[in-house]
Amino acid sequence: MAELTERIPPGWDYNPATWSQRIPIVILALVGFVIATYLSLYQLDYIDTVWEPFFGDGSVTILNSKISHILPIPDAALGAFGYLVDAVTGVIGGTYRWRKMPWIVIVFGLAVGPLGFVSVMLVVFQPVLFSAWCSLCLASAIVSIAMIGPAMDEMLASLQFMQRAKKAGASTWKIFWGVSSEIEKVK
């Protein structure tokens, strides 16, 4: 029991790196990966039609818009890659990773946060720029937004730990990379 208590960041009443906290994020990331991969298959012409249950030709309009092809690769393929990074970084490390592996927690948080922001922007663009909606794009955006909160709390715990390390005189660079001798200096 004492070991479990030690894994809770100081000032917190729960451990944001437990599997019960992270597995739902990983599942959401995998759902987002499937949706984005399907949409990217349409954008890359591997499939001829895209499923759209509510908005008629809305998905075709959105997925063929200039914004969706503004980068060298279609935006859905980029989203699929982002969701895959979310899932992989979500499963790396144990329940003490906010302290022992801040680098992976921060990569995880940076992968989830900006992806959610981009999803919100793409949703705003749909009615404003194209007067159309894409059902699966909206589903993907909901997935992205649902992942932000749980991922950010773990990132906050790691950043607070790195701040305590700096105040304790430990090397924040070594703490970031999880060097045990530096981590042990921090209470």
PDB file of N, CA and C in Angstrom, residues 35-138:
ATOM      1  N   ILE A  35     -10.827   5.268 -37.728  1.00  0.00           N
ATOM      2  CA  ILE A  35     -11.625   6.254 -38.469  1.00  0.00           C
ATOM      3  C   ILE A  35     -10.735   7.023 -39.451  1.00  0.00           C
ATOM      4  N   ALA A  36      -9.618   7.530 -38.952  1.00  0.00           N
ATOM      5  CA  ALA A  36      -8.738   8.338 -39.804  1.00  0.00           C
ATOM      6  C   ALA A  36      -8.127   7.500 -40.930  1.00  0.00           C
ATOM      7  N   THR A  37      -7.811   6.242 -40.646  1.00  0.00           N
ATOM      8  CA  THR A  37      -7.264   5.379 -41.694  1.00  0.00           C
ATOM      9  C   THR A  37      -8.301   5.150 -42.794  1.00  0.00           C
ATOM     10  N   TYR A  38      -9.551   4.920 -42.390  1.00  0.00           N
ATOM     11  CA  TYR A  38     -10.625   4.743 -43.370  1.00  0.00           C
ATOM     12  C   TYR A  38     -10.766   5.992 -44.245  1.00  0.00           C
ATOM     13  N   LEU A  39     -10.779   7.162 -43.609  1.00  0.00           N
ATOM     14  CA  LEU A  39     -10.918   8.410 -44.364  1.00  0.00           C
ATOM     15  C   LEU A  39      -9.714   8.648 -45.281  1.00  0.00           C
ATOM     16  N   SER A  40      -8.538   8.282 -44.802  1.00  0.00           N
ATOM     17  CA  SER A  40      -7.347   8.480 -45.642  1.00  0.00           C
ATOM     18  C   SER A  40      -7.343   7.517 -46.831  1.00  0.00           C
ATOM     19  N   LEU A  41      -7.917   6.325 -46.675  1.00  0.00           N
ATOM     20  CA  LEU A  41      -8.031   5.402 -47.812  1.00  0.00           C
ATOM     21  C   LEU A  41      -8.882   6.014 -48.917  1.00  0.00           C
ATOM     22  N   TYR A  42      -9.939   6.742 -48.520  1.00  0.00           N
ATOM     23  CA  TYR A  42     -10.744   7.452 -49.518  1.00  0.00           C
ATOM     24  C   TYR A  42      -9.923   8.577 -50.165  1.00  0.00           C
ATOM     25  N   GLN A  43      -9.249   9.367 -49.323  1.00  0.00           N
ATOM     26  CA  GLN A  43      -8.476  10.493 -49.858  1.00  0.00           C
ATOM     27  C   GLN A  43      -7.338  10.036 -50.775  1.00  0.00           C
ATOM     28  N   LEU A  44      -6.819   8.851 -50.523  1.00  0.00           N
ATOM     29  CA  LEU A  44      -5.716   8.326 -51.345  1.00  0.00           C
ATOM     30  C   LEU A  44      -6.223   7.480 -52.514  1.00  0.00           C
ATOM     31  N   ASP A  45      -7.554   7.459 -52.710  1.00  0.00           N
ATOM     32  CA  ASP A  45      -8.195   6.750 -53.836  1.00  0.00           C
ATOM     33  C   ASP A  45      -8.058   5.229 -53.764  1.00  0.00           C
ATOM     34  N   TYR A  46      -7.885   4.687 -52.577  1.00  0.00           N
ATOM     35  CA  TYR A  46      -7.900   3.230 -52.446  1.00  0.00           C
ATOM     36  C   TYR A  46      -9.322   2.696 -52.391  1.00  0.00           C
ATOM     37  N   ILE A  47     -10.272   3.545 -51.955  1.00  0.00           N
ATOM     38  CA  ILE A  47     -11.693   3.199 -51.997  1.00  0.00           C
ATOM     39  C   ILE A  47     -12.420   4.323 -52.731  1.00  0.00           C
ATOM     40  N   ASP A  48     -13.536   3.973 -53.401  1.00  0.00           N
ATOM     41  CA  ASP A  48     -14.218   4.936 -54.259  1.00  0.00           C
ATOM     42  C   ASP A  48     -15.240   5.800 -53.532  1.00  0.00           C
ATOM     43  N   THR A  49     -15.823   5.271 -52.457  1.00  0.00           N
ATOM     44  CA  THR A  49     -16.858   6.021 -51.740  1.00  0.00           C
ATOM     45  C   THR A  49     -16.510   6.078 -50.264  1.00  0.00           C
ATOM     46  N   VAL A  50     -17.139   7.026 -49.595  1.00  0.00           N
ATOM     47  CA  VAL A  50     -16.946   7.155 -48.159  1.00  0.00           C
ATOM     48  C   VAL A  50     -18.324   7.128 -47.489  1.00  0.00           C
ATOM     49  N   TRP A  51     -18.419   6.443 -46.378  1.00  0.00           N
ATOM     50  CA  TRP A  51     -19.683   6.291 -45.649  1.00  0.00           C
ATOM     51  C   TRP A  51     -20.082   7.622 -45.040  1.00  0.00           C
ATOM     52  N   GLU A  52     -21.321   8.075 -45.325  1.00  0.00           N
ATOM     53  CA  GLU A  52     -21.812   9.333 -44.764  1.00  0.00           C
ATOM     54  C   GLU A  52     -23.292   9.153 -44.434  1.00  0.00           C
ATOM     55  N   PRO A  53     -23.638   8.919 -43.170  1.00  0.00           N
ATOM     56  CA  PRO A  53     -25.027   8.625 -42.815  1.00  0.00           C
ATOM     57  C   PRO A  53     -25.937   9.840 -42.654  1.00  0.00           C
ATOM     58  N   PHE A  54     -25.410  11.040 -42.476  1.00  0.00           N
ATOM     59  CA  PHE A  54     -26.259  12.178 -42.104  1.00  0.00           C
ATOM     60  C   PHE A  54     -26.227  13.378 -43.064  1.00  0.00           C
ATOM     61  N   PHE A  55     -25.129  13.632 -43.714  1.00  0.00           N
ATOM     62  CA  PHE A  55     -24.960  14.921 -44.395  1.00  0.00           C
ATOM     63  C   PHE A  55     -24.807  14.812 -45.913  1.00  0.00           C
ATOM     64  N   GLY A  56     -25.435  13.836 -46.524  1.00  0.00           N
ATOM     65  CA  GLY A  56     -25.420  13.714 -47.984  1.00  0.00           C
ATOM     66  C   GLY A  56     -24.013  13.618 -48.549  1.00  0.00           C
ATOM     67  N   ASP A  57     -23.637  14.597 -49.355  1.00  0.00           N
ATOM     68  CA  ASP A  57     -22.297  14.625 -49.950  1.00  0.00           C
ATOM     69  C   ASP A  57     -21.297  15.404 -49.094  1.00  0.00           C
ATOM     70  N   GLY A  58     -21.665  15.658 -47.855  1.00  0.00           N
ATOM     71  CA  GLY A  58     -20.810  16.455 -46.982  1.00  0.00           C
ATOM     72  C   GLY A  58     -19.418  15.881 -46.816  1.00  0.00           C
ATOM     73  N   SER A  59     -19.315  14.594 -46.597  1.00  0.00           N
ATOM     74  CA  SER A  59     -17.993  13.984 -46.414  1.00  0.00           C
ATOM     75  C   SER A  59     -17.153  14.103 -47.676  1.00  0.00           C
ATOM     76  N   VAL A  60     -17.784  13.903 -48.833  1.00  0.00           N
ATOM     77  CA  VAL A  60     -17.043  14.016 -50.102  1.00  0.00           C
ATOM     78  C   VAL A  60     -16.520  15.444 -50.264  1.00  0.00           C
ATOM     79  N   THR A  61     -17.374  16.426 -49.932  1.00  0.00           N
ATOM     80  CA  THR A  61     -16.956  17.832 -50.040  1.00  0.00           C
ATOM     81  C   THR A  61     -15.776  18.116 -49.115  1.00  0.00           C
ATOM     82  N   ILE A  62     -15.889  17.692 -47.875  1.00  0.00           N
ATOM     83  CA  ILE A  62     -14.836  17.978 -46.894  1.00  0.00           C
ATOM     84  C   ILE A  62     -13.544  17.237 -47.242  1.00  0.00           C
ATOM     85  N   LEU A  63     -13.655  15.969 -47.568  1.00  0.00           N
ATOM     86  CA  LEU A  63     -12.452  15.159 -47.806  1.00  0.00           C
ATOM     87  C   LEU A  63     -11.740  15.510 -49.114  1.00  0.00           C
ATOM     88  N   ASN A  64     -12.441  16.200 -50.024  1.00  0.00           N
ATOM     89  CA  ASN A  64     -11.807  16.636 -51.274  1.00  0.00           C
ATOM     90  C   ASN A  64     -11.500  18.135 -51.281  1.00  0.00           C
ATOM     91  N   SER A  65     -11.664  18.782 -50.150  1.00  0.00           N
ATOM     92  CA  SER A  65     -11.421  20.223 -50.082  1.00  0.00           C
ATOM     93  C   SER A  65      -9.931  20.532 -50.176  1.00  0.00           C
ATOM     94  N   LYS A  66      -9.630  21.796 -50.493  1.00  0.00           N
ATOM     95  CA  LYS A  66      -8.226  22.199 -50.595  1.00  0.00           C
ATOM     96  C   LYS A  66      -7.517  22.069 -49.256  1.00  0.00           C
ATOM     97  N   ILE A  67      -8.226  22.360 -48.174  1.00  0.00           N
ATOM     98  CA  ILE A  67      -7.587  22.281 -46.853  1.00  0.00           C
ATOM     99  C   ILE A  67      -7.177  20.853 -46.527  1.00  0.00           C
ATOM    100  N   SER A  68      -7.981  19.896 -46.928  1.00  0.00           N
ATOM    101  CA  SER A  68      -7.632  18.501 -46.601  1.00  0.00           C
ATOM    102  C   SER A  68      -6.418  18.017 -47.381  1.00  0.00           C
ATOM    103  N   HIS A  69      -6.057  18.746 -48.425  1.00  0.00           N
ATOM    104  CA  HIS A  69      -4.882  18.369 -49.228  1.00  0.00           C
ATOM    105  C   HIS A  69      -3.829  19.470 -49.231  1.00  0.00           C
ATOM    106  N   ILE A  70      -3.842  20.306 -48.218  1.00  0.00           N
ATOM    107  CA  ILE A  70      -2.897  21.419 -48.167  1.00  0.00           C
ATOM    108  C   ILE A  70      -1.462  20.933 -47.902  1.00  0.00           C
ATOM    109  N   LEU A  71      -1.325  19.798 -47.267  1.00  0.00           N
ATOM    110  CA  LEU A  71      -0.008  19.216 -46.997  1.00  0.00           C
ATOM    111  C   LEU A  71       0.307  18.152 -48.055  1.00  0.00           C
ATOM    112  N   PRO A  72       1.552  17.711 -48.141  1.00  0.00           N
ATOM    113  CA  PRO A  72       1.888  16.673 -49.134  1.00  0.00           C
ATOM    114  C   PRO A  72       1.123  15.363 -48.940  1.00  0.00           C
ATOM    115  N   ILE A  73       0.678  15.108 -47.723  1.00  0.00           N
ATOM    116  CA  ILE A  73      -0.140  13.917 -47.477  1.00  0.00           C
ATOM    117  C   ILE A  73      -1.514  14.382 -47.006  1.00  0.00           C
ATOM    118  N   PRO A  74      -2.583  13.616 -47.301  1.00  0.00           N
ATOM    119  CA  PRO A  74      -3.928  14.026 -46.888  1.00  0.00           C
ATOM    120  C   PRO A  74      -4.025  14.171 -45.360  1.00  0.00           C
ATOM    121  N   ASP A  75      -4.899  15.071 -44.934  1.00  0.00           N
ATOM    122  CA  ASP A  75      -5.021  15.347 -43.502  1.00  0.00           C
ATOM    123  C   ASP A  75      -5.473  14.116 -42.708  1.00  0.00           C
ATOM    124  N   ALA A  76      -6.299  13.270 -43.294  1.00  0.00           N
ATOM    125  CA  ALA A  76      -6.741  12.069 -42.572  1.00  0.00           C
ATOM    126  C   ALA A  76      -5.569  11.116 -42.327  1.00  0.00           C
ATOM    127  N   ALA A  77      -4.650  11.018 -43.277  1.00  0.00           N
ATOM    128  CA  ALA A  77      -3.466  10.160 -43.081  1.00  0.00           C
ATOM    129  C   ALA A  77      -2.583  10.717 -41.967  1.00  0.00           C
ATOM    130  N   LEU A  78      -2.460  12.028 -41.929  1.00  0.00           N
ATOM    131  CA  LEU A  78      -1.708  12.659 -40.846  1.00  0.00           C
ATOM    132  C   LEU A  78      -2.394  12.403 -39.503  1.00  0.00           C
ATOM    133  N   GLY A  79      -3.720  12.468 -39.508  1.00  0.00           N
ATOM    134  CA  GLY A  79      -4.480  12.172 -38.289  1.00  0.00           C
ATOM    135  C   GLY A  79      -4.283  10.732 -37.847  1.00  0.00           C
ATOM    136  N   ALA A  80      -4.295   9.808 -38.810  1.00  0.00           N
ATOM    137  CA  ALA A  80      -4.077   8.395 -38.472  1.00  0.00           C
ATOM    138  C   ALA A  80      -2.708   8.208 -37.828  1.00  0.00           C
ATOM    139  N   PHE A  81      -1.702   8.867 -38.386  1.00  0.00           N
ATOM    140  CA  PHE A  81      -0.353   8.783 -37.799  1.00  0.00           C
ATOM    141  C   PHE A  81      -0.353   9.358 -36.381  1.00  0.00           C
ATOM    142  N   GLY A  82      -1.027  10.484 -36.200  1.00  0.00           N
ATOM    143  CA  GLY A  82      -1.100  11.101 -34.867  1.00  0.00           C
ATOM    144  C   GLY A  82      -1.771  10.188 -33.858  1.00  0.00           C
ATOM    145  N   TYR A  83      -2.873   9.558 -34.245  1.00  0.00           N
ATOM    146  CA  TYR A  83      -3.558   8.630 -33.330  1.00  0.00           C
ATOM    147  C   TYR A  83      -2.669   7.429 -33.001  1.00  0.00           C
ATOM    148  N   LEU A  84      -1.916   6.966 -33.986  1.00  0.00           N
ATOM    149  CA  LEU A  84      -1.010   5.839 -33.728  1.00  0.00           C
ATOM    150  C   LEU A  84       0.077   6.236 -32.722  1.00  0.00           C
ATOM    151  N   VAL A  85       0.611   7.447 -32.866  1.00  0.00           N
ATOM    152  CA  VAL A  85       1.602   7.956 -31.899  1.00  0.00           C
ATOM    153  C   VAL A  85       0.960   8.047 -30.511  1.00  0.00           C
ATOM    154  N   ASP A  86      -0.279   8.523 -30.450  1.00  0.00           N
ATOM    155  CA  ASP A  86      -0.991   8.597 -29.164  1.00  0.00           C
ATOM    156  C   ASP A  86      -1.085   7.219 -28.511  1.00  0.00           C
ATOM    157  N   ALA A  87      -1.484   6.223 -29.294  1.00  0.00           N
ATOM    158  CA  ALA A  87      -1.667   4.873 -28.743  1.00  0.00           C
ATOM    159  C   ALA A  87      -0.340   4.278 -28.279  1.00  0.00           C
ATOM    160  N   VAL A  88       0.693   4.424 -29.095  1.00  0.00           N
ATOM    161  CA  VAL A  88       1.997   3.838 -28.743  1.00  0.00           C
ATOM    162  C   VAL A  88       2.585   4.519 -27.513  1.00  0.00           C
ATOM    163  N   THR A  89       2.558   5.851 -27.493  1.00  0.00           N
ATOM    164  CA  THR A  89       3.121   6.553 -26.327  1.00  0.00           C
ATOM    165  C   THR A  89       2.240   6.375 -25.093  1.00  0.00           C
ATOM    166  N   GLY A  90       0.998   6.020 -25.295  1.00  0.00           N
ATOM    167  CA  GLY A  90       0.110   5.774 -24.159  1.00  0.00           C
ATOM    168  C   GLY A  90       0.401   4.473 -23.443  1.00  0.00           C
ATOM    169  N   VAL A  91       0.974   3.500 -24.134  1.00  0.00           N
ATOM    170  CA  VAL A  91       1.229   2.203 -23.494  1.00  0.00           C
ATOM    171  C   VAL A  91       2.675   2.044 -23.010  1.00  0.00           C
ATOM    172  N   ILE A  92       3.556   2.948 -23.404  1.00  0.00           N
ATOM    173  CA  ILE A  92       4.959   2.840 -22.977  1.00  0.00           C
ATOM    174  C   ILE A  92       5.089   3.302 -21.526  1.00  0.00           C
ATOM    175  N   GLY A  93       5.799   2.526 -20.727  1.00  0.00           N
ATOM    176  CA  GLY A  93       6.078   2.915 -19.344  1.00  0.00           C
ATOM    177  C   GLY A  93       5.063   2.373 -18.363  1.00  0.00           C
ATOM    178  N   GLY A  94       5.469   2.350 -17.104  1.00  0.00           N
ATOM    179  CA  GLY A  94       4.602   1.830 -16.054  1.00  0.00           C
ATOM    180  C   GLY A  94       3.785   2.927 -15.399  1.00  0.00           C
ATOM    181  N   THR A  95       3.259   2.615 -14.228  1.00  0.00           N
ATOM    182  CA  THR A  95       2.387   3.553 -13.541  1.00  0.00           C
ATOM    183  C   THR A  95       3.152   4.638 -12.779  1.00  0.00           C
ATOM    184  N   TYR A  96       4.461   4.598 -12.887  1.00  0.00           N
ATOM    185  CA  TYR A  96       5.310   5.595 -12.236  1.00  0.00           C
ATOM    186  C   TYR A  96       5.996   6.460 -13.283  1.00  0.00           C
ATOM    187  N   ARG A  97       5.523   6.410 -14.503  1.00  0.00           N
ATOM    188  CA  ARG A  97       6.241   7.075 -15.591  1.00  0.00           C
ATOM    189  C   ARG A  97       6.218   8.586 -15.508  1.00  0.00           C
ATOM    190  N   TRP A  98       5.230   9.153 -14.811  1.00  0.00           N
ATOM    191  CA  TRP A  98       5.219  10.614 -14.658  1.00  0.00           C
ATOM    192  C   TRP A  98       6.482  11.070 -13.939  1.00  0.00           C
ATOM    193  N   ARG A  99       7.114  10.168 -13.167  1.00  0.00           N
ATOM    194  CA  ARG A  99       8.326  10.497 -12.434  1.00  0.00           C
ATOM    195  C   ARG A  99       9.570   9.895 -13.101  1.00  0.00           C
ATOM    196  N   LYS A 100       9.460   8.657 -13.574  1.00  0.00           N
ATOM    197  CA  LYS A 100      10.621   7.949 -14.127  1.00  0.00           C
ATOM    198  C   LYS A 100      10.845   8.152 -15.621  1.00  0.00           C
ATOM    199  N   MET A 101       9.818   8.549 -16.340  1.00  0.00           N
ATOM    200  CA  MET A 101       9.942   8.738 -17.795  1.00  0.00           C
ATOM    201  C   MET A 101       9.214  10.007 -18.243  1.00  0.00           C
ATOM    202  N   PRO A 102       9.614  11.158 -17.713  1.00  0.00           N
ATOM    203  CA  PRO A 102       8.899  12.380 -18.130  1.00  0.00           C
ATOM    204  C   PRO A 102       8.915  12.590 -19.644  1.00  0.00           C
ATOM    205  N   TRP A 103       9.960  12.162 -20.317  1.00  0.00           N
ATOM    206  CA  TRP A 103      10.039  12.379 -21.764  1.00  0.00           C
ATOM    207  C   TRP A 103       8.877  11.734 -22.506  1.00  0.00           C
ATOM    208  N   ILE A 104       8.505  10.515 -22.127  1.00  0.00           N
ATOM    209  CA  ILE A 104       7.419   9.849 -22.852  1.00  0.00           C
ATOM    210  C   ILE A 104       6.073  10.475 -22.496  1.00  0.00           C
ATOM    211  N   VAL A 105       5.933  10.916 -21.244  1.00  0.00           N
ATOM    212  CA  VAL A 105       4.684  11.568 -20.836  1.00  0.00           C
ATOM    213  C   VAL A 105       4.515  12.885 -21.604  1.00  0.00           C
ATOM    214  N   ILE A 106       5.598  13.611 -21.771  1.00  0.00           N
ATOM    215  CA  ILE A 106       5.515  14.889 -22.477  1.00  0.00           C
ATOM    216  C   ILE A 106       5.288  14.658 -23.979  1.00  0.00           C
ATOM    217  N   VAL A 107       5.936  13.670 -24.553  1.00  0.00           N
ATOM    218  CA  VAL A 107       5.663  13.334 -25.960  1.00  0.00           C
ATOM    219  C   VAL A 107       4.194  12.935 -26.121  1.00  0.00           C
ATOM    220  N   PHE A 108       3.697  12.132 -25.191  1.00  0.00           N
ATOM    221  CA  PHE A 108       2.297  11.713 -25.196  1.00  0.00           C
ATOM    222  C   PHE A 108       1.369  12.933 -25.132  1.00  0.00           C
ATOM    223  N   GLY A 109       1.645  13.825 -24.189  1.00  0.00           N
ATOM    224  CA  GLY A 109       0.812  15.020 -24.044  1.00  0.00           C
ATOM    225  C   GLY A 109       0.879  15.923 -25.261  1.00  0.00           C
ATOM    226  N   LEU A 110       2.069  16.072 -25.822  1.00  0.00           N
ATOM    227  CA  LEU A 110       2.209  16.913 -27.016  1.00  0.00           C
ATOM    228  C   LEU A 110       1.533  16.273 -28.228  1.00  0.00           C
ATOM    229  N   ALA A 111       1.504  14.964 -28.287  1.00  0.00           N
ATOM    230  CA  ALA A 111       0.824  14.291 -29.398  1.00  0.00           C
ATOM    231  C   ALA A 111      -0.693  14.420 -29.270  1.00  0.00           C
ATOM    232  N   VAL A 112      -1.203  14.315 -28.057  1.00  0.00           N
ATOM    233  CA  VAL A 112      -2.656  14.366 -27.854  1.00  0.00           C
ATOM    234  C   VAL A 112      -3.182  15.804 -27.934  1.00  0.00           C
ATOM    235  N   GLY A 113      -2.519  16.735 -27.280  1.00  0.00           N
ATOM    236  CA  GLY A 113      -3.015  18.108 -27.210  1.00  0.00           C
ATOM    237  C   GLY A 113      -3.140  18.783 -28.563  1.00  0.00           C
ATOM    238  N   PRO A 114      -2.065  18.883 -29.329  1.00  0.00           N
ATOM    239  CA  PRO A 114      -2.172  19.536 -30.646  1.00  0.00           C
ATOM    240  C   PRO A 114      -3.122  18.816 -31.606  1.00  0.00           C
ATOM    241  N   LEU A 115      -3.198  17.501 -31.533  1.00  0.00           N
ATOM    242  CA  LEU A 115      -4.129  16.768 -32.391  1.00  0.00           C
ATOM    243  C   LEU A 115      -5.565  17.178 -32.072  1.00  0.00           C
ATOM    244  N   GLY A 116      -5.866  17.334 -30.808  1.00  0.00           N
ATOM    245  CA  GLY A 116      -7.198  17.794 -30.416  1.00  0.00           C
ATOM    246  C   GLY A 116      -7.480  19.194 -30.915  1.00  0.00           C
ATOM    247  N   PHE A 117      -6.482  20.066 -30.819  1.00  0.00           N
ATOM    248  CA  PHE A 117      -6.649  21.436 -31.297  1.00  0.00           C
ATOM    249  C   PHE A 117      -6.891  21.455 -32.811  1.00  0.00           C
ATOM    250  N   VAL A 118      -6.112  20.695 -33.547  1.00  0.00           N
ATOM    251  CA  VAL A 118      -6.282  20.630 -35.006  1.00  0.00           C
ATOM    252  C   VAL A 118      -7.662  20.079 -35.351  1.00  0.00           C
ATOM    253  N   SER A 119      -8.124  19.085 -34.599  1.00  0.00           N
ATOM    254  CA  SER A 119      -9.451  18.520 -34.852  1.00  0.00           C
ATOM    255  C   SER A 119     -10.538  19.575 -34.674  1.00  0.00           C
ATOM    256  N   VAL A 120     -10.414  20.376 -33.620  1.00  0.00           N
ATOM    257  CA  VAL A 120     -11.400  21.437 -33.392  1.00  0.00           C
ATOM    258  C   VAL A 120     -11.373  22.435 -34.551  1.00  0.00           C
ATOM    259  N   MET A 121     -10.181  22.803 -34.988  1.00  0.00           N
ATOM    260  CA  MET A 121     -10.072  23.744 -36.107  1.00  0.00           C
ATOM    261  C   MET A 121     -10.703  23.172 -37.379  1.00  0.00           C
ATOM    262  N   LEU A 122     -10.466  21.895 -37.652  1.00  0.00           N
ATOM    263  CA  LEU A 122     -11.042  21.284 -38.852  1.00  0.00           C
ATOM    264  C   LEU A 122     -12.564  21.220 -38.772  1.00  0.00           C
ATOM    265  N   VAL A 123     -13.099  21.012 -37.563  1.00  0.00           N
ATOM    266  CA  VAL A 123     -14.559  21.011 -37.398  1.00  0.00           C
ATOM    267  C   VAL A 123     -15.118  22.408 -37.654  1.00  0.00           C
ATOM    268  N   VAL A 124     -14.428  23.428 -37.163  1.00  0.00           N
ATOM    269  CA  VAL A 124     -14.876  24.804 -37.392  1.00  0.00           C
ATOM    270  C   VAL A 124     -14.854  25.127 -38.885  1.00  0.00           C
ATOM    271  N   PHE A 125     -13.849  24.653 -39.597  1.00  0.00           N
ATOM    272  CA  PHE A 125     -13.736  24.932 -41.037  1.00  0.00           C
ATOM    273  C   PHE A 125     -14.882  24.317 -41.840  1.00  0.00           C
ATOM    274  N   GLN A 126     -15.409  23.189 -41.395  1.00  0.00           N
ATOM    275  CA  GLN A 126     -16.424  22.489 -42.197  1.00  0.00           C
ATOM    276  C   GLN A 126     -17.616  23.388 -42.547  1.00  0.00           C
ATOM    277  N   PRO A 127     -18.339  23.964 -41.569  1.00  0.00           N
ATOM    278  CA  PRO A 127     -19.486  24.810 -41.953  1.00  0.00           C
ATOM    279  C   PRO A 127     -19.073  26.194 -42.436  1.00  0.00           C
ATOM    280  N   VAL A 128     -17.978  26.708 -41.874  1.00  0.00           N
ATOM    281  CA  VAL A 128     -17.582  28.087 -42.196  1.00  0.00           C
ATOM    282  C   VAL A 128     -17.043  28.193 -43.623  1.00  0.00           C
ATOM    283  N   LEU A 129     -16.181  27.318 -44.019  1.00  0.00           N
ATOM    284  CA  LEU A 129     -15.540  27.426 -45.334  1.00  0.00           C
ATOM    285  C   LEU A 129     -16.245  26.612 -46.419  1.00  0.00           C
ATOM    286  N   PHE A 130     -16.916  25.527 -46.044  1.00  0.00           N
ATOM    287  CA  PHE A 130     -17.439  24.621 -47.069  1.00  0.00           C
ATOM    288  C   PHE A 130     -18.949  24.385 -46.989  1.00  0.00           C
ATOM    289  N   SER A 131     -19.613  24.935 -45.986  1.00  0.00           N
ATOM    290  CA  SER A 131     -21.056  24.733 -45.797  1.00  0.00           C
ATOM    291  C   SER A 131     -21.413  23.252 -45.873  1.00  0.00           C
ATOM    292  N   ALA A 132     -20.592  22.420 -45.252  1.00  0.00           N
ATOM    293  CA  ALA A 132     -20.808  20.973 -45.287  1.00  0.00           C
ATOM    294  C   ALA A 132     -20.296  20.366 -43.979  1.00  0.00           C
ATOM    295  N   TRP A 133     -20.771  19.162 -43.714  1.00  0.00           N
ATOM    296  CA  TRP A 133     -20.321  18.424 -42.529  1.00  0.00           C
ATOM    297  C   TRP A 133     -19.890  17.036 -42.951  1.00  0.00           C
ATOM    298  N   CYS A 134     -18.971  16.480 -42.200  1.00  0.00           N
ATOM    299  CA  CYS A 134     -18.483  15.121 -42.438  1.00  0.00           C
ATOM    300  C   CYS A 134     -18.662  14.347 -41.133  1.00  0.00           C
ATOM    301  N   SER A 135     -19.532  13.341 -41.143  1.00  0.00           N
ATOM    302  CA  SER A 135     -19.867  12.610 -39.912  1.00  0.00           C
ATOM    303  C   SER A 135     -18.644  11.963 -39.265  1.00  0.00           C
ATOM    304  N   LEU A 136     -17.857  11.258 -40.055  1.00  0.00           N
ATOM    305  CA  LEU A 136     -16.701  10.571 -39.466  1.00  0.00           C
ATOM    306  C   LEU A 136     -15.621  11.559 -39.029  1.00  0.00           C
ATOM    307  N   CYS A 137     -15.541  12.704 -39.703  1.00  0.00           N
ATOM    308  CA  CYS A 137     -14.603  13.743 -39.255  1.00  0.00           C
ATOM    309  C   CYS A 137     -15.036  14.266 -37.893  1.00  0.00           C
ATOM    310  N   LEU A 138     -16.351  14.441 -37.701  1.00  0.00           N
ATOM    311  CA  LEU A 138     -16.863  14.883 -36.406  1.00  0.00           C
ATOM    312  C   LEU A 138     -16.592  13.830 -35.335  1.00  0.00           C
TER     313      LEU A 138
END
